[in-house]
Short mmCIF file of N, CA and C and ligand atoms in Angstrom, two decimals:
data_model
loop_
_atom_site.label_atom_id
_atom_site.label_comp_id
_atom_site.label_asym_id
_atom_site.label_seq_id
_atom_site.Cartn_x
_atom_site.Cartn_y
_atom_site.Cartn_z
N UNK H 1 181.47 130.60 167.79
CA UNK H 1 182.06 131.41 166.73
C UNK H 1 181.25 131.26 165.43
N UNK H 2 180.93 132.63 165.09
CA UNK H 2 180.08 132.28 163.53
C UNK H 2 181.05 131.48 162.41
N UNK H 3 180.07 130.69 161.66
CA UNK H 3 180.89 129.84 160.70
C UNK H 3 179.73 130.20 159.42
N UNK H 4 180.75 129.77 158.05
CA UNK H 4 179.75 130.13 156.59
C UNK H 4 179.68 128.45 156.61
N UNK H 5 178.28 128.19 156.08
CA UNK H 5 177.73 126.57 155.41
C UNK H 5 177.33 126.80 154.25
N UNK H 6 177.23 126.19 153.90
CA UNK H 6 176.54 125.95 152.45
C UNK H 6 175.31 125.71 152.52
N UNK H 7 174.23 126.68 151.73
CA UNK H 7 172.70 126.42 152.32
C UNK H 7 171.92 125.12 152.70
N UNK H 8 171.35 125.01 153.68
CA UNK H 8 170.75 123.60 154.13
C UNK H 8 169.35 123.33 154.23
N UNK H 9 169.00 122.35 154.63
CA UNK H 9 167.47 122.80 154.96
C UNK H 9 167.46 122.76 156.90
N UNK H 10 168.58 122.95 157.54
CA UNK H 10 168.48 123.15 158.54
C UNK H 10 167.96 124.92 159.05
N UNK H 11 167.96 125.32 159.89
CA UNK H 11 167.86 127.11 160.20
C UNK H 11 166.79 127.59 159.88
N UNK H 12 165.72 126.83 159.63
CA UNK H 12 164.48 127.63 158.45
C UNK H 12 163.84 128.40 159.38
N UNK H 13 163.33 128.44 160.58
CA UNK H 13 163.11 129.27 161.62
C UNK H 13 163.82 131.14 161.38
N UNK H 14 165.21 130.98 161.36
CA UNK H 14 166.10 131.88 161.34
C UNK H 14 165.71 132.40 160.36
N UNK H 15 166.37 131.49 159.14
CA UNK H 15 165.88 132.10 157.86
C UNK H 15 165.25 132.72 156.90
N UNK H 16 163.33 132.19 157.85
CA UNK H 16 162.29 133.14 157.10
C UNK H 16 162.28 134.32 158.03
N UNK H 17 162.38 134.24 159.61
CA UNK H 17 162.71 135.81 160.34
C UNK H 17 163.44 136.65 159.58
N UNK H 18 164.72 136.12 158.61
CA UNK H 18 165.62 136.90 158.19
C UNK H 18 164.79 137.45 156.84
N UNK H 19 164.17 136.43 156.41
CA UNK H 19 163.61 137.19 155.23
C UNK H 19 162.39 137.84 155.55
N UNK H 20 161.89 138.10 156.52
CA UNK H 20 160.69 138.73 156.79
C UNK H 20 161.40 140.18 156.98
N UNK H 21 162.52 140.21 157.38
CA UNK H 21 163.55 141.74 157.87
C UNK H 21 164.01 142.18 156.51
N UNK H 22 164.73 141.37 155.63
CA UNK H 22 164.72 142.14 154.41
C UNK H 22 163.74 142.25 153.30
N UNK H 23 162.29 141.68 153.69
CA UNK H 23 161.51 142.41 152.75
C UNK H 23 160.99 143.71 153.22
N UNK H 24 160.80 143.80 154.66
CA UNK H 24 160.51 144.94 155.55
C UNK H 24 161.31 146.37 155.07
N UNK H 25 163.11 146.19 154.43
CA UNK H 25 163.80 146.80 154.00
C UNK H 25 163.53 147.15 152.30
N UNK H 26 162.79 146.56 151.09
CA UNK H 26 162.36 146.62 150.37
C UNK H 26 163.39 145.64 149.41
N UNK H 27 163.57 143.88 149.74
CA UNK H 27 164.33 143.51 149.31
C UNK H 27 163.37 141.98 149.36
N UNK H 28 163.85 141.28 148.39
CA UNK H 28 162.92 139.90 147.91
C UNK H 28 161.86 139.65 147.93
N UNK H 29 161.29 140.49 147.40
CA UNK H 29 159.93 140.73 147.52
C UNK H 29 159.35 139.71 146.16
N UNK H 30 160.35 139.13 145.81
CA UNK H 30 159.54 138.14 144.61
C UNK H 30 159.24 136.82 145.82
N UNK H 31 159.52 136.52 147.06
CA UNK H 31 159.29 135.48 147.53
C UNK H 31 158.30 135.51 148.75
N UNK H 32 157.52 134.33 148.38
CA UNK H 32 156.32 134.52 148.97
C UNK H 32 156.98 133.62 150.56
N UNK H 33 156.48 134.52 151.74
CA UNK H 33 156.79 133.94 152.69
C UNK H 33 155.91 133.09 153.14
N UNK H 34 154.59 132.97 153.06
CA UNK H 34 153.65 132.08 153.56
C UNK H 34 154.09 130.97 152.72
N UNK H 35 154.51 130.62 151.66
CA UNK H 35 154.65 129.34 151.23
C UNK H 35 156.22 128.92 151.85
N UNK H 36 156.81 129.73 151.80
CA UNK H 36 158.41 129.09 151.96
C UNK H 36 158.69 127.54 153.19
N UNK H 37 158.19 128.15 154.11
CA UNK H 37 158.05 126.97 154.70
C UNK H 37 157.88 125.89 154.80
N UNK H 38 156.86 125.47 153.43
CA UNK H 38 156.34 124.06 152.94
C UNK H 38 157.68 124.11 151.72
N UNK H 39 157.93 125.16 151.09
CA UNK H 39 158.64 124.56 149.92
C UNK H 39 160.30 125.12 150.22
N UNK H 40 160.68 124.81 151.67
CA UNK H 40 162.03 125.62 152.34
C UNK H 40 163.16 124.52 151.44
N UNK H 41 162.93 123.58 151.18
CA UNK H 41 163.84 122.27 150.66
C UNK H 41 164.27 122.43 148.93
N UNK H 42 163.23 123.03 148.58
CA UNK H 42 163.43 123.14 146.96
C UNK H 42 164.24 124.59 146.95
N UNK H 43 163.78 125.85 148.27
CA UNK H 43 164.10 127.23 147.80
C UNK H 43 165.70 126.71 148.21
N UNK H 44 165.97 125.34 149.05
CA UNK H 44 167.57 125.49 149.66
C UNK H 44 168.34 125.22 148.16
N UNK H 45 167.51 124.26 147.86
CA UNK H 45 168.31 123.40 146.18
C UNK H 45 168.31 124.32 145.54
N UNK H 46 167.40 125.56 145.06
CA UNK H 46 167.49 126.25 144.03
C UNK H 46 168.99 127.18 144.07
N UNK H 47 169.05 127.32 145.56
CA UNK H 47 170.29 128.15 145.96
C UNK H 47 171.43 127.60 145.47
N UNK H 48 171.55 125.90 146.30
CA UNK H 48 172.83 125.58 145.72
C UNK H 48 172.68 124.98 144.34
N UNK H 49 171.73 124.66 143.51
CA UNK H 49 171.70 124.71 142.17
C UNK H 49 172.76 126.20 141.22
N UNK H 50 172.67 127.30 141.88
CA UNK H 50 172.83 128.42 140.66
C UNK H 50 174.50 128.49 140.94
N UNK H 51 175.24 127.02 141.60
CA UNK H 51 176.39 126.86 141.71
C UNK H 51 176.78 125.76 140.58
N UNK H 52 175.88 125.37 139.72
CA UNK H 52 176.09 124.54 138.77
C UNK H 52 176.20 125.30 137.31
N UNK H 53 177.53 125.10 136.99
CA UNK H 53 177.43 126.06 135.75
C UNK H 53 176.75 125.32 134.08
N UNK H 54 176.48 123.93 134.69
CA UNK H 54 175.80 123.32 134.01
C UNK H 54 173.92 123.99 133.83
N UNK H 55 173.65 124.06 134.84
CA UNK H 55 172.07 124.84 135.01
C UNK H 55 171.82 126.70 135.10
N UNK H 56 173.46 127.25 135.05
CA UNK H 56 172.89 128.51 135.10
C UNK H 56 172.20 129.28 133.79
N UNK H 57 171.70 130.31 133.87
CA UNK H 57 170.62 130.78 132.79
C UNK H 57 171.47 131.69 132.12
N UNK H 58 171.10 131.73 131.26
CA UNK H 58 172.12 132.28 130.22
C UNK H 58 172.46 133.66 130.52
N UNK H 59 173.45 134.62 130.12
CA UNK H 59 173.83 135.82 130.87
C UNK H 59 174.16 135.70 132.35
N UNK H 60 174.16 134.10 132.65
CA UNK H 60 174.53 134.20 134.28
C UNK H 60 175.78 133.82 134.80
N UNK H 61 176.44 133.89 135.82
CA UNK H 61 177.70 132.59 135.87
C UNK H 61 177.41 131.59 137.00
N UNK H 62 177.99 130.92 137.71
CA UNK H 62 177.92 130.31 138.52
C UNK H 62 178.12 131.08 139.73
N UNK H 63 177.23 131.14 140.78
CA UNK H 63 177.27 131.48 141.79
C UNK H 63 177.12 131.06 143.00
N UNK H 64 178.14 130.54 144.13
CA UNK H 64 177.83 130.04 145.01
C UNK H 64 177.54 130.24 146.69
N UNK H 65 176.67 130.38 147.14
CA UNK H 65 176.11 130.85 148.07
C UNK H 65 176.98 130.17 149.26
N UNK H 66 177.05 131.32 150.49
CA UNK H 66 177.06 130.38 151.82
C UNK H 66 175.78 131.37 153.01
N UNK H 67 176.06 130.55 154.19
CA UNK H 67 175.15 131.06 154.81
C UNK H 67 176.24 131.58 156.45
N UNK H 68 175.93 132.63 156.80
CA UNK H 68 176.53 132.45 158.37
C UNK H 68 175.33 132.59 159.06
N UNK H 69 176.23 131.52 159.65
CA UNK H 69 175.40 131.14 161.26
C UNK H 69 176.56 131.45 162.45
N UNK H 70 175.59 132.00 163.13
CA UNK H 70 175.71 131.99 164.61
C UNK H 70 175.07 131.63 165.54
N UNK H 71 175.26 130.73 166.81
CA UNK H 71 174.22 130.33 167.66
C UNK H 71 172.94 129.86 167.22
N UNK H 72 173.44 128.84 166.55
CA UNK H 72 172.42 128.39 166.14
C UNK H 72 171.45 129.21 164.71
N UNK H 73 172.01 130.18 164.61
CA UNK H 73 171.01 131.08 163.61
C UNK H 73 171.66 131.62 162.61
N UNK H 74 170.72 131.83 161.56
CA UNK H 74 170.55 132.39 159.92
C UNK H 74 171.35 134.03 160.39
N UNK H 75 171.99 134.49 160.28
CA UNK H 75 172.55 135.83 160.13
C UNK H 75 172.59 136.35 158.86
N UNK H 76 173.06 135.74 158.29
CA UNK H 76 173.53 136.36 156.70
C UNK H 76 173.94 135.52 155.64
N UNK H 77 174.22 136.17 154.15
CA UNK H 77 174.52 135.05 153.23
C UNK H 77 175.56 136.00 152.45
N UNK H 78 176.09 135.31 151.71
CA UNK H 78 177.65 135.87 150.77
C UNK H 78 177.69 134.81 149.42
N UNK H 79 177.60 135.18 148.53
CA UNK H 79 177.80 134.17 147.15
C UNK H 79 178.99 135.00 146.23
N UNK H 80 179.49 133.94 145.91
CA UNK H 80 180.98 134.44 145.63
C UNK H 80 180.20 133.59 143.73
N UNK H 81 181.05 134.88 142.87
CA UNK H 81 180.73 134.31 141.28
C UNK H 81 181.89 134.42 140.92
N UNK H 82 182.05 133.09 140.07
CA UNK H 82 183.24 133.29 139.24
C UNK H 82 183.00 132.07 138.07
N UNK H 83 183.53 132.55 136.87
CA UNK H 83 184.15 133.54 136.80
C UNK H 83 183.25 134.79 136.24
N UNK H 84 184.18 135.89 136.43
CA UNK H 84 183.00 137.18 136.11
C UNK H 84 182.86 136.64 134.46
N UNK H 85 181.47 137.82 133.99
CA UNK H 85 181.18 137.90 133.00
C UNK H 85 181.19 139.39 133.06
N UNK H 86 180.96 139.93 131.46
CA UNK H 86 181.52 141.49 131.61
C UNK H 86 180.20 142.31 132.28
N UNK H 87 179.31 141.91 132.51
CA UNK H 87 178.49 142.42 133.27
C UNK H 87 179.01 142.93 134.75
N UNK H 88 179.09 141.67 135.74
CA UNK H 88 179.95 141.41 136.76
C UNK H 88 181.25 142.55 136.66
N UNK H 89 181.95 142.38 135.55
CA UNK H 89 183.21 142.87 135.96
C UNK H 89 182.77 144.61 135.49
N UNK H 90 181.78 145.25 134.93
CA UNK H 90 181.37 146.22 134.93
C UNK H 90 181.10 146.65 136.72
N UNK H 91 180.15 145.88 136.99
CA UNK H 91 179.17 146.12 138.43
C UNK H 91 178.70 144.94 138.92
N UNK H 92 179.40 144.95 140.38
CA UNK H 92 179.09 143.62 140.75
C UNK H 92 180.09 142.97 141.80
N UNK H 93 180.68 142.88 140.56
CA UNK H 93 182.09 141.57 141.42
C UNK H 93 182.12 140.48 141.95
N UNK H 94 182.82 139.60 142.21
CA UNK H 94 182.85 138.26 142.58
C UNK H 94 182.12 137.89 143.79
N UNK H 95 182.24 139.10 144.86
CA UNK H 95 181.33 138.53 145.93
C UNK H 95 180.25 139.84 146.40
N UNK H 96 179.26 138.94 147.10
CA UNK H 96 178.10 140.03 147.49
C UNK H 96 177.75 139.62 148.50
N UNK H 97 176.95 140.23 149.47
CA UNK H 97 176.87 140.02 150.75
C UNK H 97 175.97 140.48 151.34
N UNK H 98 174.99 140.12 152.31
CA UNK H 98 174.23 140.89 153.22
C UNK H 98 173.87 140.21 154.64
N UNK H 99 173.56 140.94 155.47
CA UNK H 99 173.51 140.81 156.94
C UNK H 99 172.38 140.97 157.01
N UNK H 100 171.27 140.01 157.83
CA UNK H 100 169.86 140.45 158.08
C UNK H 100 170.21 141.72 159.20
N UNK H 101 168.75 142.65 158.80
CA UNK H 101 168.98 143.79 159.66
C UNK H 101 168.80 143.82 161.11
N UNK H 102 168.36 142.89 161.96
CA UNK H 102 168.57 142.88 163.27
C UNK H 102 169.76 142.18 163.73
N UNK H 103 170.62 141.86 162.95
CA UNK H 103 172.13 141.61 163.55
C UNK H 103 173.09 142.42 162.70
N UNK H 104 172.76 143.38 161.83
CA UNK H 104 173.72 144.34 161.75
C UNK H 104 174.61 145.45 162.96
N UNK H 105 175.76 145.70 162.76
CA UNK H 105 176.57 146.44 163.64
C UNK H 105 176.84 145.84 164.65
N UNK H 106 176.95 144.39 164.07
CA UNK H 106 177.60 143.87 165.69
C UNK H 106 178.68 142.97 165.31
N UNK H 107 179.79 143.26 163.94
CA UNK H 107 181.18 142.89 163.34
C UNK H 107 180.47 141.95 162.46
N UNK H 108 179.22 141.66 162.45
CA UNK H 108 178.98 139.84 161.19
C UNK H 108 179.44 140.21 159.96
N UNK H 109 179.29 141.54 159.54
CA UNK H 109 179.68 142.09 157.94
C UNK H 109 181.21 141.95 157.64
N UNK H 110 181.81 142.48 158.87
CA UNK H 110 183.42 142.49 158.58
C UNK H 110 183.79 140.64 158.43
N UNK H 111 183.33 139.91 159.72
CA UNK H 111 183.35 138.65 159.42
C UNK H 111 182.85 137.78 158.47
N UNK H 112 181.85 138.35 157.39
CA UNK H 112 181.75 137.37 156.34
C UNK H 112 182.17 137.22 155.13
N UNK H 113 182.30 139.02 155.03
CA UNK H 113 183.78 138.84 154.03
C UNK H 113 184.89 138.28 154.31
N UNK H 114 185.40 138.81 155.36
CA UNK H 114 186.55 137.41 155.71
C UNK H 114 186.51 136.41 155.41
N UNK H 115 185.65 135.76 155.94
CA UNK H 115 185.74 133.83 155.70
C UNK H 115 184.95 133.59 153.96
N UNK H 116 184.51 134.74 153.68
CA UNK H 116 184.49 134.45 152.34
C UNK H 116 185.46 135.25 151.40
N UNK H 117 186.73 135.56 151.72
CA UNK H 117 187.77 135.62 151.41
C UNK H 117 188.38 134.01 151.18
N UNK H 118 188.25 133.58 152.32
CA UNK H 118 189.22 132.64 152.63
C UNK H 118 188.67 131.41 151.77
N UNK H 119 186.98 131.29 151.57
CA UNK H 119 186.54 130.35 150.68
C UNK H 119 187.09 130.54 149.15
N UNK H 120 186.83 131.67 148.65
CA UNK H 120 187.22 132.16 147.48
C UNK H 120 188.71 131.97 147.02
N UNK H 121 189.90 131.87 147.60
CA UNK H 121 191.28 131.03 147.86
C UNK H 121 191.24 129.95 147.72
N UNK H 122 190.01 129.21 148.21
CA UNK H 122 190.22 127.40 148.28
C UNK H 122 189.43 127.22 146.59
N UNK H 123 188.49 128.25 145.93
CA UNK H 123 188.10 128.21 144.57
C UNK H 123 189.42 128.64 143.78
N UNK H 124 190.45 129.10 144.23
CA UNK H 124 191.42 129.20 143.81
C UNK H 124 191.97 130.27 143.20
N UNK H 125 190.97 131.56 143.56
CA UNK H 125 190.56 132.82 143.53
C UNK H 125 192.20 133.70 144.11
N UNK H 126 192.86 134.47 143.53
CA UNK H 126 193.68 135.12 144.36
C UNK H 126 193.80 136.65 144.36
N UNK H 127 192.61 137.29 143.39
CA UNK H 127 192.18 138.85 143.98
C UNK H 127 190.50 138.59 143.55
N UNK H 128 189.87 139.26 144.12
CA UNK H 128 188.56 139.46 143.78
C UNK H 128 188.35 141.02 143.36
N UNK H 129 186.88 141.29 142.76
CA UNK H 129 187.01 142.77 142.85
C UNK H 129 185.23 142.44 143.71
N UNK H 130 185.33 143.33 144.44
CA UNK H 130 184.35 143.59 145.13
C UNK H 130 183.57 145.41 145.25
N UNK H 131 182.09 145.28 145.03
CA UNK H 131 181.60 146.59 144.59
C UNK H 131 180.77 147.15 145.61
N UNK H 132 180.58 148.73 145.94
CA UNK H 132 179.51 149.20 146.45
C UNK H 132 179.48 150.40 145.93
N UNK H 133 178.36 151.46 146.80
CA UNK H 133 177.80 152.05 146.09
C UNK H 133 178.36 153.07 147.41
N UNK H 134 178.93 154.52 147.20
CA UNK H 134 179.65 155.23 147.79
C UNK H 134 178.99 155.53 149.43
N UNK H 135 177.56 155.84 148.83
CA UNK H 135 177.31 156.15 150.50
C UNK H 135 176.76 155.29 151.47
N UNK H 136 176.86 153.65 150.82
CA UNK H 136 177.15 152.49 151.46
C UNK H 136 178.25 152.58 152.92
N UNK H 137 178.18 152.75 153.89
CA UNK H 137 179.44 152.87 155.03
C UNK H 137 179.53 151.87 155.22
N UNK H 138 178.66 151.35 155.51
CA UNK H 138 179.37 149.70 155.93
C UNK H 138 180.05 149.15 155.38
N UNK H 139 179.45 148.73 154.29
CA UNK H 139 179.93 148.30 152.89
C UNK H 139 181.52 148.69 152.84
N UNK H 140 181.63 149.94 152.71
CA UNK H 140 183.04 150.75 152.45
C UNK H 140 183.78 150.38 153.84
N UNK H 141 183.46 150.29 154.75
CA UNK H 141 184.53 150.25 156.29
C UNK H 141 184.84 148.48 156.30
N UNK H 142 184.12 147.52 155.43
CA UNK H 142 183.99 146.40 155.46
C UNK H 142 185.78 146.38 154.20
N UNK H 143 185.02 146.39 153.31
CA UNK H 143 185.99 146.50 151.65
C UNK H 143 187.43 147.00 152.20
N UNK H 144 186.94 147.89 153.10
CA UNK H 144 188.33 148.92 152.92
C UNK H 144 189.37 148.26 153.83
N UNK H 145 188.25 147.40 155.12
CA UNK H 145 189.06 146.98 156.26
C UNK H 145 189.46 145.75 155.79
N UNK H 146 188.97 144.91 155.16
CA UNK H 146 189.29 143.76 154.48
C UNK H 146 190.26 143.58 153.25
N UNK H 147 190.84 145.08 152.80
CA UNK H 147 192.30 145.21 152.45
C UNK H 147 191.67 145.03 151.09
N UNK H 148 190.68 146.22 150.19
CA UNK H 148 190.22 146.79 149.52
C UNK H 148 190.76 148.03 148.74
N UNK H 149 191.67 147.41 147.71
CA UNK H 149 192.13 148.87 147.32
C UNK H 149 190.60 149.40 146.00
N UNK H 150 190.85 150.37 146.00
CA UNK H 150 189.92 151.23 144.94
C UNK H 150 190.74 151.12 143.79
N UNK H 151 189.63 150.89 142.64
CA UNK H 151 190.44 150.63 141.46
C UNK H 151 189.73 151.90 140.90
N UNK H 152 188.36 152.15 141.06
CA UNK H 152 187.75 153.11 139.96
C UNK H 152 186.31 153.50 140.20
N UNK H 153 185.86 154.22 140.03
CA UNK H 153 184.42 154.85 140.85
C UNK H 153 183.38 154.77 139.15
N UNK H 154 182.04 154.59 139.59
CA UNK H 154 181.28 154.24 138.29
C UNK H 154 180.45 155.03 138.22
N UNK H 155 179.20 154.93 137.74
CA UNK H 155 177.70 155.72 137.91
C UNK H 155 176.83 154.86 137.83
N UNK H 156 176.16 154.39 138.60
CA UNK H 156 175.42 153.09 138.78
C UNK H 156 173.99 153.61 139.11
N UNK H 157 173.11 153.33 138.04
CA UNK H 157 171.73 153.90 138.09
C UNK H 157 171.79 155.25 139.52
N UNK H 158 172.39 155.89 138.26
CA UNK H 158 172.22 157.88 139.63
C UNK H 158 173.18 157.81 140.17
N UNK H 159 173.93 157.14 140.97
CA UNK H 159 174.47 157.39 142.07
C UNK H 159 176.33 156.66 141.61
N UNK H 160 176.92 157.16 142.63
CA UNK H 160 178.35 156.23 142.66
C UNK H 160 178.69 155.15 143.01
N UNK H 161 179.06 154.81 142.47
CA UNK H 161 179.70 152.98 142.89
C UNK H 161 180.96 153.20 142.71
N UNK H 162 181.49 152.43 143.66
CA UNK H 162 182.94 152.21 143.92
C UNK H 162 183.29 150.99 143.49
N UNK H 163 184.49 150.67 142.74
CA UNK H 163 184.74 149.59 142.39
C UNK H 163 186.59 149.05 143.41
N UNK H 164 186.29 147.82 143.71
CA UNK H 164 187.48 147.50 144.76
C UNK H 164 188.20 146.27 144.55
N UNK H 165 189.35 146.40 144.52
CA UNK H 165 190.17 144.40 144.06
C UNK H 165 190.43 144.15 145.60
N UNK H 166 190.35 142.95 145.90
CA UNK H 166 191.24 142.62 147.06
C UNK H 166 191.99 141.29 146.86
N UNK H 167 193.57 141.69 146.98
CA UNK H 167 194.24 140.55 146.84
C UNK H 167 193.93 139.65 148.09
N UNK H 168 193.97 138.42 147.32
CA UNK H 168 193.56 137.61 148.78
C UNK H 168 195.04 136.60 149.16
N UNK H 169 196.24 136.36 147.99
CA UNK H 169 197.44 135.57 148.25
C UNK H 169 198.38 136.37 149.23
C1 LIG Q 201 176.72 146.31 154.51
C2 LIG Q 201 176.39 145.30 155.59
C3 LIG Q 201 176.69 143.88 155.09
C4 LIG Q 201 177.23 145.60 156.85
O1 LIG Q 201 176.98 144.58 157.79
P1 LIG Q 201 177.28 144.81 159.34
O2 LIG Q 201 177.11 143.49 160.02
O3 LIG Q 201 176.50 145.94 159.87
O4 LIG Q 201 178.82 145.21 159.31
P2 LIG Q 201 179.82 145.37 160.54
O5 LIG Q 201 179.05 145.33 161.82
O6 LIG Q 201 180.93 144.40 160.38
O7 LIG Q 201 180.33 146.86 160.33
C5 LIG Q 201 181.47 147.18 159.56
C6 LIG Q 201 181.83 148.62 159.86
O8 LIG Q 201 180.88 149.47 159.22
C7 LIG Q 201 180.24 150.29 160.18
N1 LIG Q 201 178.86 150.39 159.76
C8 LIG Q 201 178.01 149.38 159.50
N2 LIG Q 201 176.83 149.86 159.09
C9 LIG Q 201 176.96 151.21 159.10
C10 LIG Q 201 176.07 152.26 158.79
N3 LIG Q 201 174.81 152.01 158.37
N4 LIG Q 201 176.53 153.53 158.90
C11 LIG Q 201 177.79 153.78 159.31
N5 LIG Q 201 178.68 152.81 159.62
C12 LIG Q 201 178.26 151.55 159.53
C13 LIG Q 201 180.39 149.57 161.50
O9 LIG Q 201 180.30 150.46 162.58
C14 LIG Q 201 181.78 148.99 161.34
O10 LIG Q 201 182.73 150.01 161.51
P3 LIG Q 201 183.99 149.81 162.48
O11 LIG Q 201 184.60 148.48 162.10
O12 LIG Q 201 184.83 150.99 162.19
O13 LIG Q 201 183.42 149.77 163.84
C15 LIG Q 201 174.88 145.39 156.00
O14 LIG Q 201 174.59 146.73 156.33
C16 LIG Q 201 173.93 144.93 154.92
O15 LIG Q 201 173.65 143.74 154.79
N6 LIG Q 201 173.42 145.87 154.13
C17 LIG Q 201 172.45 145.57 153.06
C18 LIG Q 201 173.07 144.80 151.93
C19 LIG Q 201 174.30 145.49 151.40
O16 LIG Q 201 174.40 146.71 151.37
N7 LIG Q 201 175.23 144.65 150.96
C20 LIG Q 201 176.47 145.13 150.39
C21 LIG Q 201 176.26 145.46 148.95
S1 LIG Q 201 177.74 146.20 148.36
#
């Protein structure tokens, strides 16, 4: 059964496959993959570092990452922020999420909001607002199935964004 961890320096195998798939998609492209490997231990700390609201950078909040694994492997990550700042509560929201693209459409999306529902409760969290961008489907069949009401639709560089609370008590 997939489970969320808290980033490790275990999975690094998984992990740079996963990031080799979302730069392929046009995404982290500030990180150099030929080095990651030697410096996989500092990129894990930096992760759970930007959960210290002591070290975050100014305009930032605390954000804390998890990772799902399945079988052994890197699938995806979810970082839940709180508390918002009015940035966030403009566009954004408390949690964000993505699925590497060779294990998309096979339920990991619906399942990691879930269990990062359920983390976000133990932060003591009891609605979140969670955001996408309209012709996002996944995104939207995820939010909506995960008991996503719509609060208000935006304009987010061109396009629509949907804005969503989900009570989690
Ligand atoms: C959005 C995302 C997390 C969905 O992950 P996923 O693992 O494919 O999600 P699931 O398999 O749980 O799918 C959830 C539902 O959306 C549907 N779905 C997923 N991707 C879809 C797509 N591209 N087009 C249409 N429907 C889609 C699934 O069929 C499923 O519907 P169902 O429950 O009615 O069968 C993934 O596409 C992703 O990481 N995208 C890039 C990052 C991103 O957009 N993050 C969200 C920012 S708001």
């Amino acid at each position: 059964m997939a489970q969320l961890i808290r980033p490790t320096t275990q999975y690094c195998d998984s992990y740079i496959e996963a990031l080799r798939e979302f730069q392929a998609e046009g995404t982290n492209q500030n990180i150099s993959i030929t080095s990651l490997r030697d410096n996989y231990a500092n990129h894990v700390q930096d992760l759970l570092d930007e959960s210290d609201a002591a070290r975050v950078k100014p305009g930032k909040v605390p954000a804390v990452y998890y990772w799902l694994i399945d079988e052994g492997e890197y699938i995806g990550q979810v970082s839940i922020r709180h508390p918002l700042n009015e940035s966030l509560r403009q566009w954004g929201g408390h949690i964000g999420y993505r699925i590497r693209p060779s294990r998309r459409r096979r339920g990991y999306g619906r399942q990691i909001l879930r269990l990062a529902l359920a983390e976000a409760q133990r932060m003591g969290l009891i609605r979140v607002m969670v955001t996408c961008y309209a012709d996002n489907i996944g995104s939207r069949k995820m939010i909506e199935g995960g008991g996503g009401v719509l609060d208000s639709q935006v304009q987010v560089d061109g396009k629509v964004g949907l804005k969503y609370w989900i009570e989690i008590l």
